[in-house]
Short mmCIF file of N, CA and C in Angstrom, two decimals:
data_model
loop_
_atom_site.label_atom_id
_atom_site.label_comp_id
_atom_site.label_asym_id
_atom_site.label_seq_id
_atom_site.Cartn_x
_atom_site.Cartn_y
_atom_site.Cartn_z
N MET K 108 -16.76 -4.09 12.72
CA MET K 108 -15.49 -3.47 12.53
C MET K 108 -14.00 -4.49 13.09
N ALA K 109 -14.43 -4.90 14.26
CA ALA K 109 -13.38 -5.46 14.76
C ALA K 109 -13.28 -7.17 14.31
N GLU K 110 -14.88 -7.71 13.32
CA GLU K 110 -14.89 -8.89 12.90
C GLU K 110 -14.22 -8.64 11.48
N ILE K 111 -14.44 -7.70 10.75
CA ILE K 111 -13.67 -7.51 9.15
C ILE K 111 -12.52 -7.49 9.70
N LEU K 112 -11.58 -6.77 10.69
CA LEU K 112 -9.61 -6.89 10.49
C LEU K 112 -9.68 -8.20 11.09
N ALA K 113 -10.14 -8.89 12.06
CA ALA K 113 -9.88 -10.40 12.44
C ALA K 113 -9.57 -11.08 11.33
N LEU K 114 -10.84 -10.84 9.72
CA LEU K 114 -11.15 -11.66 9.35
C LEU K 114 -10.16 -11.18 7.99
N VAL K 115 -9.66 -9.90 8.27
CA VAL K 115 -8.30 -9.23 7.15
C VAL K 115 -7.11 -10.27 7.95
N GLU K 116 -6.95 -9.91 9.05
CA GLU K 116 -6.08 -10.22 9.63
C GLU K 116 -5.36 -11.83 9.35
N ALA K 117 -6.43 -13.07 9.61
CA ALA K 117 -6.28 -14.21 8.73
C ALA K 117 -6.33 -14.60 7.41
N ARG K 118 -6.41 -13.77 6.81
CA ARG K 118 -5.90 -13.63 5.26
C ARG K 118 -4.80 -13.13 5.25
N LEU K 119 -4.19 -12.49 5.60
CA LEU K 119 -3.11 -11.63 5.69
C LEU K 119 -1.87 -13.10 6.12
N ARG K 120 -2.10 -13.92 7.10
CA ARG K 120 -1.71 -14.93 7.99
C ARG K 120 -0.97 -15.98 7.05
N THR K 121 -2.42 -16.42 6.33
CA THR K 121 -2.79 -17.71 5.27
C THR K 121 -1.94 -17.03 4.16
N ALA K 122 -1.85 -15.56 3.70
CA ALA K 122 -1.12 -15.93 2.73
C ALA K 122 0.64 -15.24 2.93
N LEU K 123 0.92 -14.65 3.55
CA LEU K 123 2.73 -14.03 4.00
C LEU K 123 2.93 -15.01 5.19
N GLY K 124 1.82 -15.57 5.99
CA GLY K 124 2.85 -16.38 6.99
C GLY K 124 2.68 -15.61 8.64
N GLU K 125 3.35 -15.95 9.49
CA GLU K 125 3.22 -15.06 10.33
C GLU K 125 4.01 -13.78 10.38
N PRO K 126 3.68 -12.99 10.81
CA PRO K 126 4.07 -11.51 11.16
C PRO K 126 5.42 -11.48 12.39
N ASP K 127 6.77 -10.95 11.35
CA ASP K 127 7.12 -11.12 13.05
C ASP K 127 7.27 -10.05 13.67
N ALA K 128 6.58 -8.89 13.64
CA ALA K 128 6.72 -7.63 14.29
C ALA K 128 5.00 -6.74 13.74
N ARG K 129 4.73 -5.63 14.76
CA ARG K 129 3.86 -5.19 14.23
C ARG K 129 3.92 -4.13 14.96
N ALA K 130 3.31 -2.70 14.43
CA ALA K 130 3.50 -1.61 14.99
C ALA K 130 2.28 -0.98 14.93
N ALA K 131 1.45 -0.11 15.77
CA ALA K 131 0.06 0.51 15.78
C ALA K 131 0.20 1.86 15.79
N VAL K 132 -0.40 2.84 14.97
CA VAL K 132 -0.42 4.54 15.10
C VAL K 132 -1.65 4.51 14.97
N THR K 133 -2.06 5.73 15.86
CA THR K 133 -3.28 6.30 16.08
C THR K 133 -3.40 8.03 15.59
N PHE K 134 -4.05 8.43 14.53
CA PHE K 134 -4.10 9.90 14.27
C PHE K 134 -5.32 10.41 14.76
N LEU K 135 -4.96 11.61 15.07
CA LEU K 135 -6.19 12.05 15.64
C LEU K 135 -7.59 12.13 15.10
N GLY K 136 -8.61 11.76 15.31
CA GLY K 136 -9.75 11.35 14.70
C GLY K 136 -9.75 10.40 13.97
N THR K 137 -9.13 9.11 13.76
CA THR K 137 -8.52 8.02 12.99
C THR K 137 -9.03 6.85 13.65
N ASP K 138 -9.64 6.13 13.30
CA ASP K 138 -9.11 4.61 13.59
C ASP K 138 -7.99 4.34 13.94
N ARG K 139 -7.53 3.38 14.73
CA ARG K 139 -5.86 2.85 15.03
C ARG K 139 -5.86 2.16 13.77
N ILE K 140 -4.41 2.22 13.31
CA ILE K 140 -3.96 1.84 11.78
C ILE K 140 -2.95 0.35 12.67
N GLU K 141 -2.45 -0.80 12.01
CA GLU K 141 -1.33 -1.19 12.60
C GLU K 141 -0.39 -1.35 11.43
N VAL K 142 0.77 -1.79 11.04
CA VAL K 142 1.22 -2.40 10.22
C VAL K 142 1.90 -3.45 10.40
N LEU K 143 2.08 -4.44 9.63
CA LEU K 143 2.53 -5.61 10.21
C LEU K 143 3.77 -5.89 9.35
N ARG K 144 4.83 -6.71 9.89
CA ARG K 144 6.42 -7.42 8.99
C ARG K 144 6.36 -8.73 8.93
N PHE K 145 6.13 -8.76 7.71
CA PHE K 145 6.35 -10.60 7.12
C PHE K 145 7.97 -10.37 6.79
N ILE K 146 8.75 -11.64 7.29
CA ILE K 146 9.83 -11.93 6.55
C ILE K 146 9.51 -13.27 5.33
N ASP K 147 9.81 -13.49 4.24
CA ASP K 147 10.04 -14.02 3.33
C ASP K 147 11.59 -14.20 2.90
N GLY K 148 12.41 -15.16 2.69
CA GLY K 148 13.78 -15.28 2.58
C GLY K 148 14.25 -13.63 2.81
N ASP K 149 14.92 -13.43 1.68
CA ASP K 149 15.43 -11.92 2.13
C ASP K 149 14.44 -11.06 1.15
N ILE K 150 13.09 -11.88 1.14
CA ILE K 150 11.74 -10.49 0.92
C ILE K 150 11.39 -9.89 2.65
N VAL K 151 11.28 -8.36 2.68
CA VAL K 151 10.17 -7.91 3.64
C VAL K 151 9.23 -7.36 3.38
N ARG K 152 7.71 -8.03 3.66
CA ARG K 152 6.87 -7.09 3.58
C ARG K 152 5.87 -6.18 4.70
N TYR K 153 5.47 -5.26 4.49
CA TYR K 153 4.63 -4.52 5.14
C TYR K 153 3.31 -4.61 4.47
N ALA K 154 2.21 -4.98 5.71
CA ALA K 154 1.07 -4.80 5.30
C ALA K 154 0.41 -4.12 6.22
N THR K 155 -0.59 -3.64 5.77
CA THR K 155 -1.71 -2.21 6.27
C THR K 155 -2.56 -3.17 7.15
N LEU K 156 -3.36 -2.63 8.51
CA LEU K 156 -4.29 -3.85 9.04
C LEU K 156 -5.18 -2.82 9.76
N GLY K 157 -6.38 -2.09 9.55
CA GLY K 157 -6.89 -1.13 9.77
C GLY K 157 -7.54 -0.02 8.80
N MET K 158 -7.37 -0.24 7.66
CA MET K 158 -7.77 0.99 7.17
C MET K 158 -8.87 0.41 6.29
N SER K 159 -8.69 -0.73 6.26
CA SER K 159 -10.25 -1.47 5.75
C SER K 159 -11.54 -1.89 6.44
N ALA K 160 -11.30 -1.11 7.48
CA ALA K 160 -12.54 -1.33 8.77
C ALA K 160 -13.39 -0.32 8.32
N GLN K 161 -13.34 0.79 7.72
CA GLN K 161 -14.44 1.51 7.12
C GLN K 161 -14.42 1.86 5.82
N PRO K 162 -15.39 1.38 5.19
CA PRO K 162 -15.24 2.14 3.97
C PRO K 162 -15.22 3.17 3.02
N MET K 163 -14.22 2.85 1.92
CA MET K 163 -13.59 4.60 1.70
C MET K 163 -14.60 5.31 1.36
N SER K 164 -14.67 6.52 0.69
CA SER K 164 -16.44 6.93 0.51
C SER K 164 -15.61 8.07 -0.53
N ASP K 165 -17.12 8.34 -0.95
CA ASP K 165 -16.26 9.81 -2.09
C ASP K 165 -16.08 11.20 -0.87
N PRO K 166 -15.49 11.81 -1.14
CA PRO K 166 -15.05 13.15 -0.76
C PRO K 166 -16.52 13.90 -1.08
N THR K 167 -16.92 14.06 -1.86
CA THR K 167 -17.75 14.88 -2.55
C THR K 167 -19.59 14.44 -2.03
N ALA K 168 -19.60 13.46 -1.23
CA ALA K 168 -20.74 13.03 -1.12
C ALA K 168 -20.99 13.27 0.41
N VAL K 169 -22.19 13.50 0.21
CA VAL K 169 -22.96 14.75 1.41
C VAL K 169 -22.62 13.92 3.03
N VAL K 170 -23.41 12.34 2.69
CA VAL K 170 -23.26 11.69 3.72
C VAL K 170 -22.00 10.43 3.20
N ALA K 171 -21.14 9.78 4.24
CA ALA K 171 -20.62 8.68 3.49
C ALA K 171 -21.44 8.05 4.45
N ASP K 172 -21.50 6.56 3.51
CA ASP K 172 -22.10 5.58 3.77
C ASP K 172 -21.35 4.70 4.58
N PRO K 173 -22.10 4.44 5.81
CA PRO K 173 -21.16 3.55 6.63
C PRO K 173 -20.93 1.70 5.98
N LEU K 174 -21.34 1.39 5.38
CA LEU K 174 -21.67 0.51 4.62
C LEU K 174 -20.83 -0.15 3.22
N LYS K 175 -21.42 0.58 2.34
CA LYS K 175 -21.17 0.42 1.16
C LYS K 175 -19.68 1.59 0.90
N GLY K 176 -19.19 0.72 -0.39
CA GLY K 176 -18.01 1.64 -0.35
C GLY K 176 -17.09 0.68 -0.58
N PRO K 177 -15.58 1.13 -1.39
CA PRO K 177 -14.41 0.47 -1.71
C PRO K 177 -13.76 -0.15 -0.28
N ARG K 178 -12.86 -1.49 0.18
CA ARG K 178 -12.34 -1.55 1.14
C ARG K 178 -10.78 -1.75 0.70
N ALA K 179 -9.73 -1.44 1.33
CA ALA K 179 -8.61 -1.99 0.81
C ALA K 179 -7.57 -1.83 2.29
N GLU K 180 -6.61 -2.41 1.68
CA GLU K 180 -5.59 -2.54 3.05
C GLU K 180 -4.46 -2.84 1.98
N LEU K 181 -3.41 -2.20 2.45
CA LEU K 181 -1.51 -1.99 1.68
C LEU K 181 -1.04 -2.55 2.24
N VAL K 182 0.04 -2.77 0.66
CA VAL K 182 1.39 -4.14 0.72
C VAL K 182 2.22 -3.53 0.41
N LEU K 183 3.64 -3.61 0.83
CA LEU K 183 4.60 -3.10 0.42
C LEU K 183 5.82 -4.16 0.94
N SER K 184 6.31 -4.69 -0.46
CA SER K 184 7.41 -5.74 -0.40
C SER K 184 8.78 -5.15 -0.89
N VAL K 185 9.78 -5.49 -0.06
CA VAL K 185 11.20 -4.71 -0.52
C VAL K 185 12.18 -5.50 -0.06
N ARG K 186 12.99 -5.58 -0.74
CA ARG K 186 14.68 -6.63 -0.42
C ARG K 186 15.14 -5.83 0.90
N GLY K 187 15.20 -6.95 1.83
CA GLY K 187 15.67 -6.92 3.16
C GLY K 187 17.23 -6.43 2.85
N GLY K 188 18.12 -5.78 4.45
CA GLY K 188 19.41 -5.53 4.46
C GLY K 188 19.91 -4.93 3.62
N LEU K 189 19.05 -3.92 3.05
CA LEU K 189 19.43 -3.11 2.01
C LEU K 189 19.82 -1.70 2.60
N ALA K 190 18.73 -1.42 3.07
CA ALA K 190 18.42 -0.37 3.75
C ALA K 190 17.36 -0.40 5.17
N ASP K 191 17.04 0.50 6.30
CA ASP K 191 16.59 0.71 7.36
C ASP K 191 15.02 1.30 6.69
N THR K 192 14.92 -0.32 6.11
CA THR K 192 12.95 -0.13 5.54
C THR K 192 12.00 -0.09 6.79
N ASP K 193 12.53 -0.87 8.18
CA ASP K 193 11.39 -0.36 9.15
C ASP K 193 11.26 1.15 8.96
N GLN K 194 11.68 2.09 8.90
CA GLN K 194 11.43 3.50 9.39
C GLN K 194 9.99 3.91 8.42
N VAL K 195 9.55 3.20 7.29
CA VAL K 195 8.48 2.83 6.48
C VAL K 195 6.95 2.75 6.80
N LEU K 196 7.08 2.24 8.39
CA LEU K 196 5.87 1.96 9.08
C LEU K 196 5.44 2.88 9.38
N ARG K 197 5.54 3.80 9.54
CA ARG K 197 4.71 5.45 9.97
C ARG K 197 4.25 6.01 8.65
N LYS K 198 4.92 6.08 7.79
CA LYS K 198 4.35 6.46 6.29
C LYS K 198 3.55 5.46 5.99
N LEU K 199 3.56 4.25 5.64
CA LEU K 199 2.31 3.54 5.83
C LEU K 199 1.20 3.65 6.35
N ALA K 200 1.53 4.06 7.77
CA ALA K 200 -0.04 4.09 8.46
C ALA K 200 -0.55 5.54 7.89
N VAL K 201 0.27 6.35 7.89
CA VAL K 201 -0.35 7.51 7.13
C VAL K 201 -1.25 7.48 6.31
N LEU K 202 -0.47 6.39 4.87
CA LEU K 202 -0.99 6.73 3.91
C LEU K 202 -2.60 5.55 4.04
N ALA K 203 -2.33 4.63 5.36
CA ALA K 203 -3.95 3.56 5.01
C ALA K 203 -4.65 4.71 5.85
N ALA K 204 -4.16 5.39 6.45
CA ALA K 204 -5.50 6.73 7.35
C ALA K 204 -5.91 7.84 6.06
N SER K 205 -5.10 8.10 5.02
CA SER K 205 -5.20 9.06 4.32
C SER K 205 -7.28 8.65 4.07
N PRO K 206 -7.83 7.81 3.78
CA PRO K 206 -9.44 7.75 3.15
C PRO K 206 -9.78 8.47 4.38
N GLN K 207 -9.86 8.09 5.89
CA GLN K 207 -10.54 8.72 7.01
C GLN K 207 -10.34 10.11 6.79
N VAL K 208 -8.58 10.54 6.99
CA VAL K 208 -8.44 12.29 7.21
C VAL K 208 -8.56 12.60 6.20
N GLU K 209 -8.21 12.49 4.64
CA GLU K 209 -8.44 13.64 3.52
C GLU K 209 -9.65 12.75 2.65
N GLY K 210 -10.06 11.73 2.87
CA GLY K 210 -11.13 11.26 2.02
C GLY K 210 -10.87 10.86 0.94
N LEU K 211 -9.68 10.54 0.49
CA LEU K 211 -9.27 9.58 -0.67
C LEU K 211 -9.93 8.46 -0.71
N VAL K 212 -10.21 8.02 -1.88
CA VAL K 212 -10.41 6.50 -2.21
C VAL K 212 -9.18 6.12 -2.98
N VAL K 213 -8.06 5.16 -1.78
CA VAL K 213 -7.08 4.48 -2.74
C VAL K 213 -7.77 3.69 -3.55
N ALA K 214 -7.19 3.76 -4.86
CA ALA K 214 -7.30 2.26 -5.92
C ALA K 214 -6.07 2.25 -7.20
N PRO K 215 -6.41 1.37 -7.27
CA PRO K 215 -5.20 1.52 -8.83
C PRO K 215 -5.54 1.89 -9.52
N GLY K 216 -3.61 2.37 -10.00
CA GLY K 216 -3.57 3.53 -10.66
C GLY K 216 -2.85 5.00 -9.78
N ALA K 217 -3.75 4.83 -9.10
CA ALA K 217 -3.44 6.46 -8.18
C ALA K 217 -1.90 6.41 -7.09
N SER K 218 -1.41 7.59 -7.77
CA SER K 218 -0.17 7.61 -6.98
C SER K 218 -0.28 8.10 -5.73
N LEU K 219 0.13 7.74 -4.36
CA LEU K 219 0.39 8.28 -3.17
C LEU K 219 1.87 8.78 -2.86
N ASP K 220 2.07 10.14 -2.00
CA ASP K 220 3.11 10.41 -1.79
C ASP K 220 2.94 11.15 -0.57
N VAL K 221 3.99 10.44 0.37
CA VAL K 221 4.05 11.40 1.42
C VAL K 221 5.15 12.23 1.81
N GLY K 222 5.75 13.16 0.95
CA GLY K 222 6.52 13.89 0.71
C GLY K 222 7.84 14.08 1.46
N GLU K 223 8.28 12.98 1.81
CA GLU K 223 9.60 13.23 2.04
C GLU K 223 10.09 11.37 1.87
N PRO K 224 11.07 10.74 1.95
CA PRO K 224 12.02 10.15 1.60
C PRO K 224 11.00 8.86 2.51
N LEU K 225 10.47 7.52 1.55
CA LEU K 225 9.72 6.63 2.84
C LEU K 225 10.39 6.02 3.59
N TRP K 226 11.91 6.20 3.61
CA TRP K 226 12.66 5.32 4.59
C TRP K 226 14.23 6.05 4.38
N PRO K 227 14.68 6.16 5.47
CA PRO K 227 16.39 6.53 5.14
C PRO K 227 17.23 6.44 3.73
N GLY K 228 17.33 7.65 3.59
CA GLY K 228 18.27 7.45 2.11
C GLY K 228 17.35 6.92 0.71
N ALA K 229 16.01 6.90 1.20
CA ALA K 229 15.16 6.15 0.16
C ALA K 229 15.07 6.99 -0.87
N PRO K 230 15.21 6.88 -2.43
CA PRO K 230 15.33 7.95 -3.28
C PRO K 230 13.72 7.91 -3.66
N PHE K 231 12.63 7.85 -3.20
CA PHE K 231 11.28 7.48 -3.16
C PHE K 231 11.01 7.93 -2.21
N THR K 232 9.47 8.63 -2.90
CA THR K 232 8.59 9.68 -1.68
C THR K 232 6.97 9.29 -2.04
N SER K 233 6.99 8.90 -2.90
CA SER K 233 5.28 8.27 -3.38
C SER K 233 5.66 7.03 -3.81
N VAL K 234 4.65 6.48 -4.24
CA VAL K 234 3.98 5.18 -4.50
C VAL K 234 2.87 5.00 -5.72
N LEU K 235 2.72 4.36 -6.26
CA LEU K 235 2.39 3.57 -7.37
C LEU K 235 1.42 2.42 -6.67
N VAL K 236 -0.21 2.61 -6.31
CA VAL K 236 -1.06 1.56 -6.48
C VAL K 236 -1.62 0.86 -7.54
N ALA K 237 -0.88 -0.78 -6.97
CA ALA K 237 -1.15 -1.65 -7.91
C ALA K 237 -1.98 -2.06 -7.85
N GLU K 238 -2.83 -3.21 -9.03
CA GLU K 238 -4.10 -3.90 -8.96
C GLU K 238 -3.65 -5.11 -7.69
N SER K 239 -4.44 -5.24 -7.19
CA SER K 239 -4.84 -5.93 -5.78
C SER K 239 -4.80 -7.82 -7.07
N GLY K 240 -5.04 -9.27 -6.12
CA GLY K 240 -5.39 -10.11 -6.39
C GLY K 240 -4.08 -11.06 -6.57
N GLY K 241 -2.98 -10.48 -6.33
CA GLY K 241 -1.96 -11.38 -6.97
C GLY K 241 -0.96 -12.15 -5.38
N LEU K 242 -0.71 -11.07 -5.10
CA LEU K 242 0.26 -12.25 -3.38
C LEU K 242 -1.05 -11.89 -2.63
N VAL K 243 -2.29 -11.50 -2.13
CA VAL K 243 -2.70 -11.84 -1.58
C VAL K 243 -3.91 -11.38 -2.03
N GLU K 244 -4.79 -12.55 -2.00
CA GLU K 244 -6.23 -12.51 -3.12
C GLU K 244 -7.09 -11.85 -1.90
N ASP K 245 -8.16 -11.28 -2.56
CA ASP K 245 -9.22 -10.15 -2.35
C ASP K 245 -10.19 -10.85 -1.44
N LEU K 246 -10.60 -10.50 -0.68
CA LEU K 246 -10.99 -10.94 0.76
C LEU K 246 -12.47 -10.60 0.63
N GLU K 247 -14.11 -11.55 0.59
CA GLU K 247 -14.70 -11.67 0.15
C GLU K 247 -16.05 -11.52 1.34
N LEU K 248 -16.82 -10.05 1.72
CA LEU K 248 -17.34 -9.97 2.82
C LEU K 248 -18.72 -10.26 2.67
N ASP K 249 -19.65 -10.38 3.81
CA ASP K 249 -21.02 -10.73 3.44
C ASP K 249 -21.34 -9.16 2.65
N GLU K 250 -22.83 -9.70 1.87
CA GLU K 250 -23.06 -8.31 1.53
C GLU K 250 -23.89 -7.42 2.27
N PRO K 251 -24.34 -6.42 2.38
CA PRO K 251 -23.69 -5.67 0.87
C PRO K 251 -22.17 -5.19 1.10
N LEU K 252 -21.34 -5.23 1.82
CA LEU K 252 -20.02 -4.74 1.67
C LEU K 252 -19.08 -5.39 1.02
N GLU K 253 -18.59 -4.46 0.18
CA GLU K 253 -17.79 -4.84 -1.06
C GLU K 253 -16.50 -5.99 -0.19
N PRO K 254 -15.73 -6.17 -0.83
CA PRO K 254 -14.53 -7.37 -0.89
C PRO K 254 -13.58 -6.25 -0.50
N VAL K 255 -12.60 -6.94 0.38
CA VAL K 255 -11.35 -6.13 0.89
C VAL K 255 -10.38 -6.27 0.09
N ARG K 256 -9.57 -5.06 -0.60
CA ARG K 256 -8.77 -5.44 -2.13
C ARG K 256 -7.17 -5.70 -1.18
N PHE K 257 -6.22 -6.06 -1.23
CA PHE K 257 -4.86 -6.13 -0.37
C PHE K 257 -4.10 -5.05 -2.02
N LEU K 258 -3.98 -4.13 -2.03
CA LEU K 258 -3.58 -3.32 -2.79
C LEU K 258 -1.98 -3.29 -2.84
N PRO K 259 -1.07 -3.98 -4.16
CA PRO K 259 0.65 -3.71 -3.77
C PRO K 259 0.76 -1.97 -3.95
N LEU K 260 2.02 -1.44 -3.27
CA LEU K 260 2.49 -0.47 -3.80
C LEU K 260 4.03 -0.51 -4.00
N LEU K 261 3.87 0.13 -5.19
CA LEU K 261 5.35 -0.02 -6.11
C LEU K 261 5.59 1.39 -5.85
N PRO K 262 7.06 1.35 -5.06
CA PRO K 262 8.06 2.79 -5.12
C PRO K 262 8.04 3.33 -6.22
N MET K 263 7.98 4.75 -6.63
CA MET K 263 8.29 5.47 -7.10
C MET K 263 9.99 6.37 -7.09
N THR K 264 10.30 6.74 -7.80
CA THR K 264 11.32 8.04 -7.69
C THR K 264 10.10 9.15 -8.10
N ARG K 265 10.66 10.53 -7.87
CA ARG K 265 10.04 11.75 -8.51
C ARG K 265 10.19 12.06 -9.48
N ASN K 266 11.23 11.46 -10.44
CA ASN K 266 11.59 11.40 -11.86
C ASN K 266 10.00 10.76 -12.47
N GLU K 267 10.18 9.25 -11.61
CA GLU K 267 8.89 8.32 -12.31
C GLU K 267 7.72 8.95 -11.81
N ALA K 268 7.30 9.45 -10.73
CA ALA K 268 5.87 10.03 -10.23
C ALA K 268 6.08 11.08 -11.45
N ALA K 269 6.85 11.95 -11.65
CA ALA K 269 6.86 13.08 -12.44
C ALA K 269 6.02 12.17 -13.97
N TRP K 270 6.44 11.03 -14.56
CA TRP K 270 6.47 10.69 -15.90
C TRP K 270 5.19 10.19 -15.98
N LYS K 271 4.58 9.20 -14.82
CA LYS K 271 3.33 9.00 -14.31
C LYS K 271 2.30 9.78 -14.84
N ARG K 272 2.05 10.93 -13.98
CA ARG K 272 1.66 11.94 -14.41
C ARG K 272 0.99 12.28 -15.33
N VAL K 273 2.30 12.67 -16.39
CA VAL K 273 2.04 12.48 -17.70
C VAL K 273 1.45 11.65 -18.57
N ARG K 274 2.32 10.26 -18.56
CA ARG K 274 1.87 9.24 -19.52
C ARG K 274 0.53 8.30 -18.55
N GLY K 275 0.46 8.08 -17.34
CA GLY K 275 -0.23 7.48 -16.99
C GLY K 275 0.58 5.76 -16.19
N ALA K 276 -0.06 5.11 -15.21
CA ALA K 276 0.09 5.01 -14.57
C ALA K 276 0.42 2.66 -15.76
N GLN K 277 0.06 2.55 -16.51
CA GLN K 277 0.13 1.44 -17.11
C GLN K 277 1.17 1.85 -18.27
N GLU K 278 1.27 3.46 -18.83
CA GLU K 278 3.11 3.13 -19.27
C GLU K 278 4.00 3.61 -18.32
N LEU K 279 3.97 3.80 -17.51
CA LEU K 279 5.11 3.82 -16.51
C LEU K 279 5.41 2.29 -15.72
N GLN K 280 4.23 1.37 -15.76
CA GLN K 280 4.33 -0.23 -15.45
C GLN K 280 5.06 -0.81 -16.40
N GLU K 281 4.27 -0.49 -17.63
CA GLU K 281 5.60 -1.33 -19.03
C GLU K 281 6.60 -0.81 -19.06
N LYS K 282 7.15 0.56 -18.87
CA LYS K 282 8.50 1.04 -18.46
C LYS K 282 9.30 0.32 -17.92
N TRP K 283 8.91 0.20 -16.80
CA TRP K 283 9.31 -1.43 -15.53
C TRP K 283 9.52 -2.76 -15.97
N LEU K 284 8.38 -2.88 -16.89
CA LEU K 284 8.59 -4.36 -17.15
C LEU K 284 9.16 -4.99 -18.17
N SER K 285 9.89 -3.54 -19.32
CA SER K 285 10.58 -4.07 -20.32
C SER K 285 12.05 -3.30 -20.01
N GLN K 286 12.44 -2.81 -18.78
CA GLN K 286 13.40 -2.72 -18.78
C GLN K 286 14.21 -3.48 -17.77
N GLY K 287 13.28 -4.22 -16.73
CA GLY K 287 13.12 -5.50 -16.11
C GLY K 287 13.77 -4.57 -14.55
N THR K 288 13.50 -3.53 -14.10
CA THR K 288 13.62 -2.54 -13.35
C THR K 288 13.26 -3.97 -12.25
N ASP K 289 13.87 -3.97 -10.88
CA ASP K 289 13.47 -4.62 -9.86
C ASP K 289 13.30 -3.62 -8.47
N LEU K 290 11.59 -3.29 -8.57
CA LEU K 290 10.43 -2.91 -7.81
C LEU K 290 10.71 -3.00 -6.59
N ARG K 291 11.74 -4.25 -6.19
CA ARG K 291 11.82 -4.17 -4.41
C ARG K 291 13.26 -3.94 -4.05
N ASP K 292 13.91 -3.10 -4.91
CA ASP K 292 15.13 -2.58 -4.75
C ASP K 292 15.28 -1.36 -3.65
N PRO K 293 15.36 -1.58 -2.61
CA PRO K 293 15.26 -0.38 -1.69
C PRO K 293 15.68 1.16 -1.66
N LEU K 294 16.66 0.67 -2.71
CA LEU K 294 18.28 1.58 -3.18
C LEU K 294 18.07 1.83 -4.77
N ARG K 295 16.99 1.48 -5.06
CA ARG K 295 16.96 1.31 -6.73
C ARG K 295 17.26 2.79 -7.59
N ARG K 296 18.03 3.26 -8.74
CA ARG K 296 17.54 4.49 -9.28
C ARG K 296 16.46 4.51 -9.97
N SER K 297 15.86 5.58 -10.73
CA SER K 297 15.02 5.80 -11.79
C SER K 297 15.50 4.90 -12.89
N ALA K 298 13.99 4.65 -13.62
CA ALA K 298 14.12 3.71 -14.72
C ALA K 298 14.29 4.89 -15.81
N ASN K 299 15.10 4.44 -16.74
CA ASN K 299 15.14 4.95 -17.82
C ASN K 299 13.62 5.65 -18.31
N LEU K 300 13.20 6.65 -18.46
CA LEU K 300 12.15 7.04 -18.97
C LEU K 300 12.23 8.39 -20.20
N ASP K 301 13.44 7.45 -21.15
CA ASP K 301 13.76 8.62 -22.49
C ASP K 301 12.50 8.14 -23.44
#
């Protein structure tokens, strides 16, 4: 586990630079989850470290396989200086612990909801999990381990989350794209969903 996390942190540093801050959270019955903060100009990136230590397993499986199963870390990018986005640290740790706590398999297209604003004044309580491979390349591990995927999180307003449940992740992403929605704006309004 420690070896995997060392490789994951090295991949994050290669892709995003040196973290300027880190915080750790431990929930009862789970492994420690860290959240690293990276500053790149006016963009602040938060990346989890610890979610990939264990593979995610099907919650209906009788016994979880200790080696096989998808592994992931979460990455959130926002514009700095517009809101107190550092308050998202604990919520990201909660999302990263959800595979251990709730038996969730976090995958692209999924919605994750924390039930409260992601940071003070945020119009978002949930995120859409996007495809990996863009900002941080997947990290290949030795067989039989699956690669660690670095999944971007896209904050959703309540209306967008409800629309996504009905129409799907792909249509919501197309709607954002067609309207030029700045998904990094920590205070943005909901996209026009007519």
